[in-house]
PDB file of C-alpha atoms in Angstrom:
ATOM      1  CA  MET Y   6     -25.973  49.740  74.133  1.00 43.00           C
ATOM      2  CA  LYS Y   7     -24.993  53.094  73.466  1.00 43.00           C
ATOM      3  CA  CYS Y   8     -27.645  55.672  72.615  1.00 43.00           C
ATOM      4  CA  LEU Y   9     -28.437  57.680  71.292  1.00 42.00           C
ATOM      5  CA  ARG Y  10     -27.307  62.399  69.489  1.00 41.00           C
ATOM      6  CA  ILE Y  11     -29.690  64.808  67.798  1.00 37.00           C
ATOM      7  CA  GLN Y  12     -29.737  67.032  64.746  1.00 39.00           C
ATOM      8  CA  GLY Y  13     -26.594  65.401  63.206  1.00 42.00           C
ATOM      9  CA  SER Y  14     -25.605  62.104  61.916  1.00 43.00           C
ATOM     10  CA  VAL Y  15     -27.405  58.796  62.707  1.00 42.00           C
ATOM     11  CA  LYS Y  16     -24.415  57.858  64.916  1.00 42.00           C
ATOM     12  CA  ALA Y  17     -25.171  60.997  67.040  1.00 40.00           C
ATOM     13  CA  LEU Y  18     -28.901  60.289  67.233  1.00 38.00           C
ATOM     14  CA  ALA Y  19     -28.510  56.583  67.931  1.00 38.00           C
ATOM     15  CA  LEU Y  20     -26.160  57.410  70.652  1.00 38.00           C
ATOM     16  CA  VAL Y  21     -28.800  59.035  72.774  1.00 34.00           C
ATOM     17  CA  ALA Y  22     -31.467  57.002  71.368  1.00 38.00           C
ATOM     18  CA  VAL Y  23     -30.951  53.974  72.523  1.00 38.00           C
ATOM     19  CA  GLY Y  24     -30.792  53.570  76.268  1.00 38.00           C
ATOM     20  CA  LEU Y  25     -28.987  50.218  78.022  1.00 38.00           C
ATOM     21  CA  THR Y  26     -29.092  48.788  81.699  1.00 35.00           C
ATOM     22  CA  PHE Y  27     -26.251  46.721  83.249  1.00 35.00           C
ATOM     23  CA  SER Y  28     -26.386  44.865  86.537  1.00 34.00           C
ATOM     24  CA  VAL Y  29     -23.219  45.745  88.420  1.00 33.00           C
ATOM     25  CA  MET Y  30     -21.315  45.083  91.615  1.00 32.00           C
ATOM     26  CA  GLY Y  31     -21.798  47.549  94.560  1.00 35.00           C
ATOM     27  CA  TYR Y  32     -22.294  47.639  98.215  1.00 31.00           C
ATOM     28  CA  GLY Y  33     -25.280  47.734 100.595  1.00 35.00           C
ATOM     29  CA  GLU Y  34     -26.646  48.064 104.028  1.00 36.00           C
ATOM     30  CA  SER Y  35     -26.173  45.231 106.712  1.00 35.00           C
ATOM     31  CA  SER Y  36     -28.356  44.506 109.786  1.00 37.00           C
ATOM     32  CA  THR Y  37     -27.712  42.951 113.131  1.00 34.00           C
ATOM     33  CA  SER Y  38     -29.902  40.210 114.317  1.00 34.00           C
ATOM     34  CA  ALA Y  39     -31.141  40.041 117.873  1.00 36.00           C
ATOM     35  CA  ALA Y  40     -30.074  37.257 120.207  1.00 37.00           C
ATOM     36  CA  ALA Y  41     -32.155  34.015 119.805  1.00 36.00           C
ATOM     37  CA  PRO Y  42     -34.393  33.211 122.680  1.00 40.00           C
ATOM     38  CA  ALA Y  43     -33.692  30.250 124.913  1.00 39.00           C
ATOM     39  CA  GLY Y  44     -34.455  26.873 123.182  1.00 40.00           C
ATOM     40  CA  ALA Y  45     -34.595  28.411 119.735  1.00 39.00           C
ATOM     41  CA  SER Y  46     -32.667  27.101 116.807  1.00 41.00           C
ATOM     42  CA  THR Y  47     -29.195  28.572 116.314  1.00 40.00           C
ATOM     43  CA  ALA Y  48     -28.814  27.839 112.778  1.00 46.00           C
ATOM     44  CA  THR Y  49     -27.494  30.462 110.725  1.00 48.00           C
ATOM     45  CA  ALA Y  50     -29.905  31.842 108.033  1.00 52.00           C
ATOM     46  CA  ALA Y  51     -28.547  32.240 104.511  1.00 52.00           C
ATOM     47  CA  PRO Y  52     -27.374  35.887 103.836  1.00 57.00           C
ATOM     48  CA  VAL Y  53     -29.758  38.099 101.935  1.00 56.00           C
ATOM     49  CA  ALA Y  54     -28.219  40.068  99.042  1.00 59.00           C
ATOM     50  CA  PRO Y  55     -28.671  43.860  99.508  1.00 70.00           C
ATOM     51  CA  THR Y  56     -31.112  45.511  97.135  1.00 79.00           C
ATOM     52  CA  SER Y  57     -29.490  48.858  97.296  1.00 88.00           C
ATOM     53  CA  LYS Y  58     -26.095  49.626  95.974  1.00 95.00           C
ATOM     54  CA  MET Y  59     -23.870  51.845  93.968  1.00 97.00           C
ATOM     55  CA  PHE Y  60     -23.294  50.855  90.330  1.00 97.00           C
ATOM     56  CA  GLY Y  61     -21.423  52.040  87.375  1.00 98.00           C
ATOM     57  CA  THR Y  62     -20.677  51.436  83.704  1.00 98.00           C
ATOM     58  CA  ILE Y  63     -17.659  52.201  81.353  1.00 98.00           C
ATOM     59  CA  ASP Y  64     -18.572  51.744  77.629  1.00 98.00           C
ATOM     60  CA  LEU Y  65     -15.858  52.296  74.991  1.00 98.00           C
ATOM     61  CA  ARG Y  66     -16.656  52.024  71.312  1.00 98.00           C
ATOM     62  CA  ALA Y  67     -14.326  52.051  68.328  1.00 97.00           C
ATOM     63  CA  GLU Y  68     -16.083  53.254  65.268  1.00 97.00           C
ATOM     64  CA  TYR Y  69     -15.552  52.972  61.540  1.00 96.00           C
ATOM     65  CA  TYR Y  70     -17.564  54.830  59.025  1.00 93.00           C
ATOM     66  CA  ASN Y  71     -18.363  53.081  55.746  1.00 91.00           C
ATOM     67  CA  GLY Y  72     -16.987  54.542  52.628  1.00 77.00           C
ATOM     68  CA  THR Y  73     -14.570  56.840  54.622  1.00 84.00           C
ATOM     69  CA  ASN Y  74     -11.254  56.626  56.223  1.00 79.00           C
ATOM     70  CA  MET Y  75     -12.709  58.023  59.449  1.00 90.00           C
ATOM     71  CA  PHE Y  76     -12.046  56.385  62.757  1.00 93.00           C
ATOM     72  CA  ASP Y  77     -13.200  57.583  66.373  1.00 94.00           C
ATOM     73  CA  THR Y  78     -14.506  56.323  69.461  1.00 96.00           C
ATOM     74  CA  SER Y  79     -17.979  57.017  70.896  1.00 96.00           C
ATOM     75  CA  ASN Y  80     -18.111  56.279  74.599  1.00 98.00           C
ATOM     76  CA  TYR Y  81     -19.885  56.822  77.884  1.00 98.00           C
ATOM     77  CA  VAL Y  82     -19.510  56.477  81.569  1.00 98.00           C
ATOM     78  CA  GLN Y  83     -22.362  55.997  83.919  1.00 98.00           C
ATOM     79  CA  MET Y  84     -22.502  56.105  87.818  1.00 98.00           C
ATOM     80  CA  GLY Y  85     -25.485  55.737  89.995  1.00 98.00           C
ATOM     81  CA  TYR Y  86     -27.406  54.287  92.747  1.00 98.00           C
ATOM     82  CA  GLN Y  87     -29.867  51.282  92.918  1.00 97.00           C
ATOM     83  CA  PHE Y  88     -32.389  51.960  95.567  1.00 97.00           C
ATOM     84  CA  ASN Y  89     -33.930  48.507  94.915  1.00 96.00           C
ATOM     85  CA  PRO Y  90     -34.118  46.264  91.806  1.00 94.00           C
ATOM     86  CA  ASN Y  91     -36.805  48.278  90.144  1.00 97.00           C
ATOM     87  CA  PHE Y  92     -35.709  51.862  91.044  1.00 98.00           C
ATOM     88  CA  LEU Y  93     -32.412  53.270  89.808  1.00 98.00           C
ATOM     89  CA  MET Y  94     -30.980  56.864  89.289  1.00 98.00           C
ATOM     90  CA  SER Y  95     -27.614  57.571  87.551  1.00 98.00           C
ATOM     91  CA  TRP Y  96     -25.594  60.288  85.620  1.00 98.00           C
ATOM     92  CA  TYR Y  97     -24.808  59.350  82.044  1.00 98.00           C
ATOM     93  CA  GLN Y  98     -22.041  61.282  80.353  1.00 98.00           C
ATOM     94  CA  GLY Y  99     -20.934  60.591  76.816  1.00 98.00           C
ATOM     95  CA  PHE Y 100     -17.598  61.483  75.185  1.00 97.00           C
ATOM     96  CA  ASP Y 101     -15.789  61.033  71.965  1.00 95.00           C
ATOM     97  CA  THR Y 102     -12.158  60.911  70.828  1.00 94.00           C
ATOM     98  CA  ASN Y 103     -10.337  60.795  67.576  1.00 91.00           C
ATOM     99  CA  LEU Y 104      -8.632  57.510  66.291  1.00 89.00           C
ATOM    100  CA  ASP Y 105      -7.919  58.646  62.700  1.00 85.00           C
ATOM    101  CA  ASN Y 106      -9.236  61.398  60.607  1.00 81.00           C
ATOM    102  CA  ALA Y 107     -12.439  62.054  62.517  1.00 81.00           C
ATOM    103  CA  VAL Y 108     -14.531  65.071  62.761  1.00 75.00           C
ATOM    104  CA  LEU Y 109     -15.376  65.910  66.353  1.00 71.00           C
ATOM    105  CA  GLY Y 110     -17.384  68.939  67.531  1.00 60.00           C
ATOM    106  CA  ASN Y 111     -17.734  70.078  63.945  1.00 61.00           C
ATOM    107  CA  GLN Y 112     -13.913  70.442  63.534  1.00 65.00           C
ATOM    108  CA  PRO Y 113     -11.370  67.999  61.972  1.00 66.00           C
ATOM    109  CA  ALA Y 114      -9.773  66.185  64.843  1.00 62.00           C
ATOM    110  CA  ASP Y 115      -6.031  66.548  65.628  1.00 68.00           C
ATOM    111  CA  GLY Y 116      -4.578  63.898  67.952  1.00 75.00           C
ATOM    112  CA  ILE Y 117      -6.922  62.343  70.614  1.00 84.00           C
ATOM    113  CA  ASN Y 118      -8.988  65.564  70.619  1.00 84.00           C
ATOM    114  CA  GLY Y 119     -11.457  64.241  73.237  1.00 89.00           C
ATOM    115  CA  VAL Y 120     -14.806  66.021  73.549  1.00 92.00           C
ATOM    116  CA  LEU Y 121     -17.946  65.701  75.704  1.00 96.00           C
ATOM    117  CA  ASP Y 122     -20.997  64.268  74.212  1.00 97.00           C
ATOM    118  CA  GLN Y 123     -24.546  64.276  75.656  1.00 97.00           C
ATOM    119  CA  GLY Y 124     -25.142  64.151  79.404  1.00 98.00           C
ATOM    120  CA  PHE Y 125     -28.218  63.504  81.302  1.00 98.00           C
ATOM    121  CA  LEU Y 126     -29.662  62.535  84.774  1.00 98.00           C
ATOM    122  CA  ARG Y 127     -31.369  59.231  84.279  1.00 98.00           C
ATOM    123  CA  THR Y 128     -34.208  57.679  86.406  1.00 98.00           C
ATOM    124  CA  ARG Y 129     -35.532  54.147  85.661  1.00 98.00           C
ATOM    125  CA  VAL Y 130     -38.538  52.650  87.321  1.00 98.00           C
ATOM    126  CA  ASN Y 131     -39.174  49.006  86.384  1.00 98.00           C
ATOM    127  CA  LYS Y 132     -42.059  46.766  86.808  1.00 98.00           C
ATOM    128  CA  ILE Y 133     -44.598  49.606  87.500  1.00 98.00           C
ATOM    129  CA  TRP Y 134     -47.020  46.903  86.348  1.00 98.00           C
ATOM    130  CA  GLU Y 135     -46.301  43.095  85.841  1.00 98.00           C
ATOM    131  CA  SER Y 136     -48.509  40.292  84.637  1.00 98.00           C
ATOM    132  CA  SER Y 137     -49.404  37.546  87.039  1.00 98.00           C
ATOM    133  CA  ASP Y 138     -47.147  35.067  85.017  1.00 97.00           C
ATOM    134  CA  LYS Y 139     -44.292  37.599  85.251  1.00 97.00           C
ATOM    135  CA  THR Y 140     -43.769  37.525  81.326  1.00 98.00           C
ATOM    136  CA  LEU Y 141     -45.217  40.975  80.634  1.00 98.00           C
ATOM    137  CA  ALA Y 142     -44.046  44.318  82.312  1.00 98.00           C
ATOM    138  CA  PHE Y 143     -44.442  48.053  82.074  1.00 98.00           C
ATOM    139  CA  ASN Y 144     -41.473  50.246  82.731  1.00 98.00           C
ATOM    140  CA  TYR Y 145     -40.713  53.838  82.655  1.00 98.00           C
ATOM    141  CA  GLU Y 146     -37.497  55.976  82.177  1.00 98.00           C
ATOM    142  CA  ASN Y 147     -36.869  59.635  82.446  1.00 98.00           C
ATOM    143  CA  ARG Y 148     -33.810  61.588  81.314  1.00 98.00           C
ATOM    144  CA  ILE Y 149     -33.144  65.209  81.920  1.00 98.00           C
ATOM    145  CA  TYR Y 150     -30.481  66.392  79.743  1.00 98.00           C
ATOM    146  CA  VAL Y 151     -27.826  69.047  80.304  1.00 98.00           C
ATOM    147  CA  PRO Y 152     -26.027  70.647  77.197  1.00 98.00           C
ATOM    148  CA  THR Y 153     -22.680  69.251  77.697  1.00 98.00           C
ATOM    149  CA  TRP Y 154     -22.460  68.318  73.835  1.00 96.00           C
ATOM    150  CA  ARG Y 155     -20.893  71.019  71.980  1.00 94.00           C
ATOM    151  CA  ASN Y 156     -23.806  70.854  69.217  1.00 95.00           C
ATOM    152  CA  ASP Y 157     -26.372  71.299  71.916  1.00 97.00           C
ATOM    153  CA  TYR Y 158     -25.120  74.405  73.553  1.00 95.00           C
ATOM    154  CA  ALA Y 159     -23.975  76.043  70.230  1.00 97.00           C
ATOM    155  CA  ALA Y 160     -27.720  75.565  69.351  1.00 97.00           C
ATOM    156  CA  ASN Y 161     -28.802  77.380  72.442  1.00 98.00           C
ATOM    157  CA  ASN Y 162     -30.253  74.300  74.069  1.00 98.00           C
ATOM    158  CA  ILE Y 163     -31.431  74.619  77.647  1.00 98.00           C
ATOM    159  CA  THR Y 164     -32.544  70.904  78.313  1.00 98.00           C
ATOM    160  CA  GLN Y 165     -34.413  68.083  76.823  1.00 98.00           C
ATOM    161  CA  ILE Y 166     -36.876  65.960  78.882  1.00 98.00           C
ATOM    162  CA  TYR Y 167     -36.941  62.314  77.860  1.00 98.00           C
ATOM    163  CA  ASN Y 168     -40.087  60.275  78.884  1.00 98.00           C
ATOM    164  CA  ALA Y 169     -39.893  56.573  77.896  1.00 98.00           C
ATOM    165  CA  PHE Y 170     -42.862  54.199  78.319  1.00 98.00           C
ATOM    166  CA  LYS Y 171     -41.807  50.544  77.793  1.00 98.00           C
ATOM    167  CA  LEU Y 172     -43.571  47.286  77.463  1.00 98.00           C
ATOM    168  CA  VAL Y 173     -41.429  44.218  77.729  1.00 98.00           C
ATOM    169  CA  LYS Y 174     -42.692  40.621  76.857  1.00 98.00           C
ATOM    170  CA  LYS Y 175     -40.642  37.605  77.701  1.00 98.00           C
ATOM    171  CA  VAL Y 176     -41.663  35.206  74.996  1.00 98.00           C
ATOM    172  CA  SER Y 177     -39.465  32.450  76.169  1.00 98.00           C
ATOM    173  CA  GLU Y 178     -36.178  31.878  78.020  1.00 96.00           C
ATOM    174  CA  VAL Y 179     -34.379  32.779  74.719  1.00 98.00           C
ATOM    175  CA  VAL Y 180     -36.434  35.642  73.286  1.00 98.00           C
ATOM    176  CA  SER Y 181     -37.718  39.013  74.627  1.00 98.00           C
ATOM    177  CA  LEU Y 182     -39.591  41.654  72.810  1.00 98.00           C
ATOM    178  CA  THR Y 183     -39.776  45.389  73.804  1.00 98.00           C
ATOM    179  CA  GLY Y 184     -41.882  48.319  72.400  1.00 98.00           C
ATOM    180  CA  VAL Y 185     -40.913  51.732  73.570  1.00 98.00           C
ATOM    181  CA  PHE Y 186     -42.801  55.038  73.180  1.00 98.00           C
ATOM    182  CA  VAL Y 187     -40.696  58.202  73.886  1.00 98.00           C
ATOM    183  CA  VAL Y 188     -41.935  61.786  74.299  1.00 98.00           C
ATOM    184  CA  LYS Y 189     -39.267  64.362  74.506  1.00 98.00           C
ATOM    185  CA  PRO Y 190     -39.829  68.180  74.545  1.00 98.00           C
ATOM    186  CA  GLU Y 191     -36.904  70.265  73.749  1.00 98.00           C
ATOM    187  CA  ILE Y 192     -36.158  73.615  75.275  1.00 98.00           C
ATOM    188  CA  PHE Y 193     -33.973  76.280  73.553  1.00 98.00           C
ATOM    189  CA  ARG Y 194     -33.257  79.991  74.165  1.00 98.00           C
ATOM    190  CA  THR Y 195     -33.761  80.578  70.362  1.00 98.00           C
ATOM    191  CA  ALA Y 196     -35.852  79.178  67.611  1.00 98.00           C
ATOM    192  CA  GLY Y 197     -32.753  78.308  65.509  1.00 98.00           C
ATOM    193  CA  THR Y 198     -29.216  79.311  64.781  1.00 97.00           C
ATOM    194  CA  PRO Y 199     -27.257  80.018  61.448  1.00 96.00           C
ATOM    195  CA  GLU Y 200     -25.194  77.030  62.031  1.00 94.00           C
ATOM    196  CA  PHE Y 201     -27.806  74.349  62.625  1.00 95.00           C
ATOM    197  CA  GLY Y 202     -30.990  75.971  61.354  1.00 97.00           C
ATOM    198  CA  PRO Y 203     -34.307  75.297  63.031  1.00 98.00           C
ATOM    199  CA  ASN Y 204     -34.260  73.737  66.466  1.00 98.00           C
ATOM    200  CA  ALA Y 205     -36.398  70.988  67.570  1.00 98.00           C
ATOM    201  CA  ALA Y 206     -39.523  71.646  69.520  1.00 98.00           C
ATOM    202  CA  TRP Y 207     -40.727  68.240  70.225  1.00 98.00           C
ATOM    203  CA  GLU Y 208     -39.557  64.653  69.457  1.00 98.00           C
ATOM    204  CA  ASN Y 209     -41.380  61.373  69.458  1.00 98.00           C
ATOM    205  CA  ARG Y 210     -39.553  58.075  69.205  1.00 98.00           C
ATOM    206  CA  TYR Y 211     -40.608  54.596  68.604  1.00 98.00           C
ATOM    207  CA  TYR Y 212     -38.380  51.523  69.503  1.00 98.00           C
ATOM    208  CA  PHE Y 213     -39.002  48.057  68.366  1.00 98.00           C
ATOM    209  CA  ILE Y 214     -36.530  45.550  69.937  1.00 98.00           C
ATOM    210  CA  ALA Y 215     -36.072  41.966  69.738  1.00 98.00           C
ATOM    211  CA  ASP Y 216     -33.452  40.394  72.350  1.00 98.00           C
ATOM    212  CA  PHE Y 217     -32.106  36.883  71.861  1.00 98.00           C
ATOM    213  CA  ASN Y 218     -30.066  35.024  74.628  1.00 98.00           C
ATOM    214  CA  ILE Y 219     -28.368  32.532  72.305  1.00 98.00           C
ATOM    215  CA  THR Y 220     -26.466  31.047  75.295  1.00 98.00           C
ATOM    216  CA  SER Y 221     -25.627  32.251  78.856  1.00 96.00           C
ATOM    217  CA  LYS Y 222     -22.873  34.475  77.551  1.00 98.00           C
ATOM    218  CA  LEU Y 223     -23.855  35.302  73.897  1.00 98.00           C
ATOM    219  CA  SER Y 224     -26.777  37.774  73.159  1.00 98.00           C
ATOM    220  CA  LEU Y 225     -28.159  39.461  70.134  1.00 98.00           C
ATOM    221  CA  ASP Y 226     -30.109  42.776  69.940  1.00 98.00           C
ATOM    222  CA  LEU Y 227     -32.103  43.678  67.083  1.00 98.00           C
ATOM    223  CA  PRO Y 228     -33.544  47.224  67.463  1.00 98.00           C
ATOM    224  CA  LEU Y 229     -35.458  49.287  64.771  1.00 98.00           C
ATOM    225  CA  LEU Y 230     -35.610  52.865  65.792  1.00 98.00           C
ATOM    226  CA  VAL Y 231     -37.908  55.650  64.550  1.00 98.00           C
ATOM    227  CA  TYR Y 232     -37.541  59.348  65.339  1.00 98.00           C
ATOM    228  CA  GLN Y 233     -40.145  61.902  64.593  1.00 98.00           C
ATOM    229  CA  THR Y 234     -39.103  65.505  65.155  1.00 98.00           C
ATOM    230  CA  LYS Y 235     -41.092  68.780  65.054  1.00 98.00           C
ATOM    231  CA  TYR Y 236     -39.018  71.777  64.197  1.00 98.00           C
ATOM    232  CA  ARG Y 237     -39.563  75.377  65.198  1.00 98.00           C
ATOM    233  CA  GLN Y 238     -40.027  78.095  62.580  1.00 97.00           C
ATOM    234  CA  TYR Y 239     -36.635  79.573  61.667  1.00 97.00           C
ATOM    235  CA  GLY Y 240     -35.265  80.812  58.510  1.00 93.00           C
ATOM    236  CA  SER Y 241     -35.873  79.323  54.911  1.00 92.00           C
ATOM    237  CA  SER Y 242     -34.808  75.673  55.793  1.00 91.00           C
ATOM    238  CA  ALA Y 243     -37.003  73.005  54.257  1.00 92.00           C
ATOM    239  CA  LYS Y 244     -37.520  71.632  57.779  1.00 94.00           C
ATOM    240  CA  SER Y 245     -38.674  74.975  59.325  1.00 97.00           C
ATOM    241  CA  GLY Y 246     -41.998  74.402  61.044  1.00 97.00           C
ATOM    242  CA  ASN Y 247     -42.143  70.989  59.698  1.00 97.00           C
ATOM    243  CA  TRP Y 248     -41.718  67.128  60.804  1.00 98.00           C
ATOM    244  CA  GLY Y 249     -38.545  65.407  60.082  1.00 98.00           C
ATOM    245  CA  TYR Y 250     -38.060  61.588  60.364  1.00 98.00           C
ATOM    246  CA  LEU Y 251     -35.223  59.205  61.062  1.00 98.00           C
ATOM    247  CA  VAL Y 252     -35.587  55.384  60.694  1.00 98.00           C
ATOM    248  CA  TYR Y 253     -32.463  53.228  61.451  1.00 98.00           C
ATOM    249  CA  ALA Y 254     -31.350  49.904  62.681  1.00 98.00           C
ATOM    250  CA  TRP Y 255     -28.676  49.160  65.454  1.00 98.00           C
ATOM    251  CA  PRO Y 256     -28.085  45.304  65.622  1.00 98.00           C
ATOM    252  CA  GLU Y 257     -25.421  44.290  68.225  1.00 98.00           C
ATOM    253  CA  LEU Y 258     -23.870  40.914  69.156  1.00 98.00           C
ATOM    254  CA  ASP Y 259     -22.455  40.837  72.674  1.00 98.00           C
ATOM    255  CA  TYR Y 260     -20.212  38.265  74.426  1.00 98.00           C
ATOM    256  CA  ALA Y 261     -20.103  38.445  78.152  1.00 98.00           C
ATOM    257  CA  PHE Y 262     -16.856  37.014  79.531  1.00 98.00           C
ATOM    258  CA  ASP Y 263     -18.386  37.397  83.128  1.00 97.00           C
ATOM    259  CA  ASP Y 264     -20.606  39.691  84.913  1.00 95.00           C
ATOM    260  CA  ASN Y 265     -18.174  42.682  84.705  1.00 97.00           C
ATOM    261  CA  PHE Y 266     -16.781  42.548  81.146  1.00 98.00           C
ATOM    262  CA  THR Y 267     -18.544  42.417  77.741  1.00 98.00           C
ATOM    263  CA  VAL Y 268     -17.283  42.614  74.193  1.00 98.00           C
ATOM    264  CA  GLY Y 269     -19.717  43.500  71.383  1.00 98.00           C
ATOM    265  CA  LEU Y 270     -19.871  44.076  67.577  1.00 98.00           C
ATOM    266  CA  ALA Y 271     -22.483  46.519  66.348  1.00 98.00           C
ATOM    267  CA  TYR Y 272     -23.638  47.894  63.052  1.00 98.00           C
ATOM    268  CA  VAL Y 273     -25.467  51.222  62.927  1.00 98.00           C
ATOM    269  CA  THR Y 274     -27.330  51.958  59.642  1.00 98.00           C
ATOM    270  CA  GLY Y 275     -27.850  55.465  58.241  1.00 97.00           C
ATOM    271  CA  ASN Y 276     -31.317  56.849  57.743  1.00 98.00           C
ATOM    272  CA  MET Y 277     -33.505  54.428  55.814  1.00 98.00           C
ATOM    273  CA  VAL Y 278     -36.078  57.219  54.731  1.00 98.00           C
ATOM    274  CA  LYS Y 279     -35.912  60.732  53.498  1.00 97.00           C
ATOM    275  CA  SER Y 280     -36.391  63.193  56.215  1.00 96.00           C
ATOM    276  CA  ASP Y 281     -39.867  64.105  54.766  1.00 95.00           C
ATOM    277  CA  LEU Y 282     -40.879  60.466  54.342  1.00 96.00           C
ATOM    278  CA  SER Y 283     -41.184  60.887  50.671  1.00 96.00           C
ATOM    279  CA  ASP Y 284     -39.084  57.708  49.902  1.00 97.00           C
ATOM    280  CA  PHE Y 285     -36.894  54.986  51.253  1.00 98.00           C
ATOM    281  CA  THR Y 286     -33.029  55.457  51.263  1.00 98.00           C
ATOM    282  CA  PHE Y 287     -31.772  51.828  51.799  1.00 97.00           C
ATOM    283  CA  ASP Y 288     -28.719  52.357  49.603  1.00 96.00           C
ATOM    284  CA  GLU Y 289     -27.786  55.510  51.411  1.00 95.00           C
ATOM    285  CA  ALA Y 290     -28.544  53.820  54.785  1.00 97.00           C
ATOM    286  CA  ILE Y 291     -25.891  51.207  54.013  1.00 96.00           C
ATOM    287  CA  LYS Y 292     -23.394  53.674  52.477  1.00 93.00           C
ATOM    288  CA  ASN Y 293     -23.596  55.899  55.594  1.00 93.00           C
ATOM    289  CA  ALA Y 294     -23.433  53.031  58.272  1.00 97.00           C
ATOM    290  CA  THR Y 295     -21.041  52.746  61.054  1.00 97.00           C
ATOM    291  CA  TRP Y 296     -19.294  49.712  62.481  1.00 97.00           C
ATOM    292  CA  GLN Y 297     -18.741  49.661  66.306  1.00 98.00           C
ATOM    293  CA  LEU Y 298     -16.282  47.377  68.373  1.00 98.00           C
ATOM    294  CA  ALA Y 299     -17.596  47.784  72.075  1.00 98.00           C
ATOM    295  CA  PHE Y 300     -15.926  47.106  75.406  1.00 98.00           C
ATOM    296  CA  THR Y 301     -18.176  47.359  78.333  1.00 98.00           C
ATOM    297  CA  VAL Y 302     -16.983  47.222  82.003  1.00 98.00           C
ATOM    298  CA  ASN Y 303     -19.440  47.029  84.889  1.00 96.00           C
ATOM    299  CA  LEU Y 304     -17.909  48.510  88.110  1.00 93.00           C
TER     300      LEU Y 304
END
């Protein structure tokens, strides 16, 4: 899944919002056995798969925005190291390109017009706690953002520190449910800018995700994502010093050809509520939705 950008479109927010883990091929350490003592069995033991290895992901997504003639791509690459199956560190870097008539970096695109999106150092610690029947687990994820995205450094961002606390319930071999609570302080050099208005001081996120393994190759993710952002005091903007809200859905249907190549179709809605939570905006959410055709390669 591609996550989750801030202070812009839902597509931008979703892009950082949502974080996805892929199992990938890599390499690990090997060991040499001592000679067997006289009289002992010389049968060869089955090889043990290494638990530490390099991993990487390339995710390319062609996007179409409802009600417009805008096409672009929203992509990321990720490279990291798995110390063991439950402890992984990686660098995630988003990047976008124009396909037709897109606006990238707040400027109309001309040609490919590739631009960097958000980048962060990502640490995942899985199964900090697990139930005795192994159907319920508590996981943690940390991200330390670097302002590689034009909108971040133009808003004088220094960093954002993302802390996600995840509870994963395996209901059956087909269905899994995940609840995520995110706490994300955001550090800026200034309270705001004329271009973007007040900067965020703090963001809470709440993810509610249902995953369905329809077959061994076909899967469906149904996430509902809620963002709650506290803004700094700056200027006369309505959001100055107030909370702003974003609620959207990002369903995705994926087909895995093998362990290394997956194709998916995703639909990212617009905001389903007004920023001040005064009303629902379902019509606008559909009008401002984005279709994505995703190609994911595990390295």
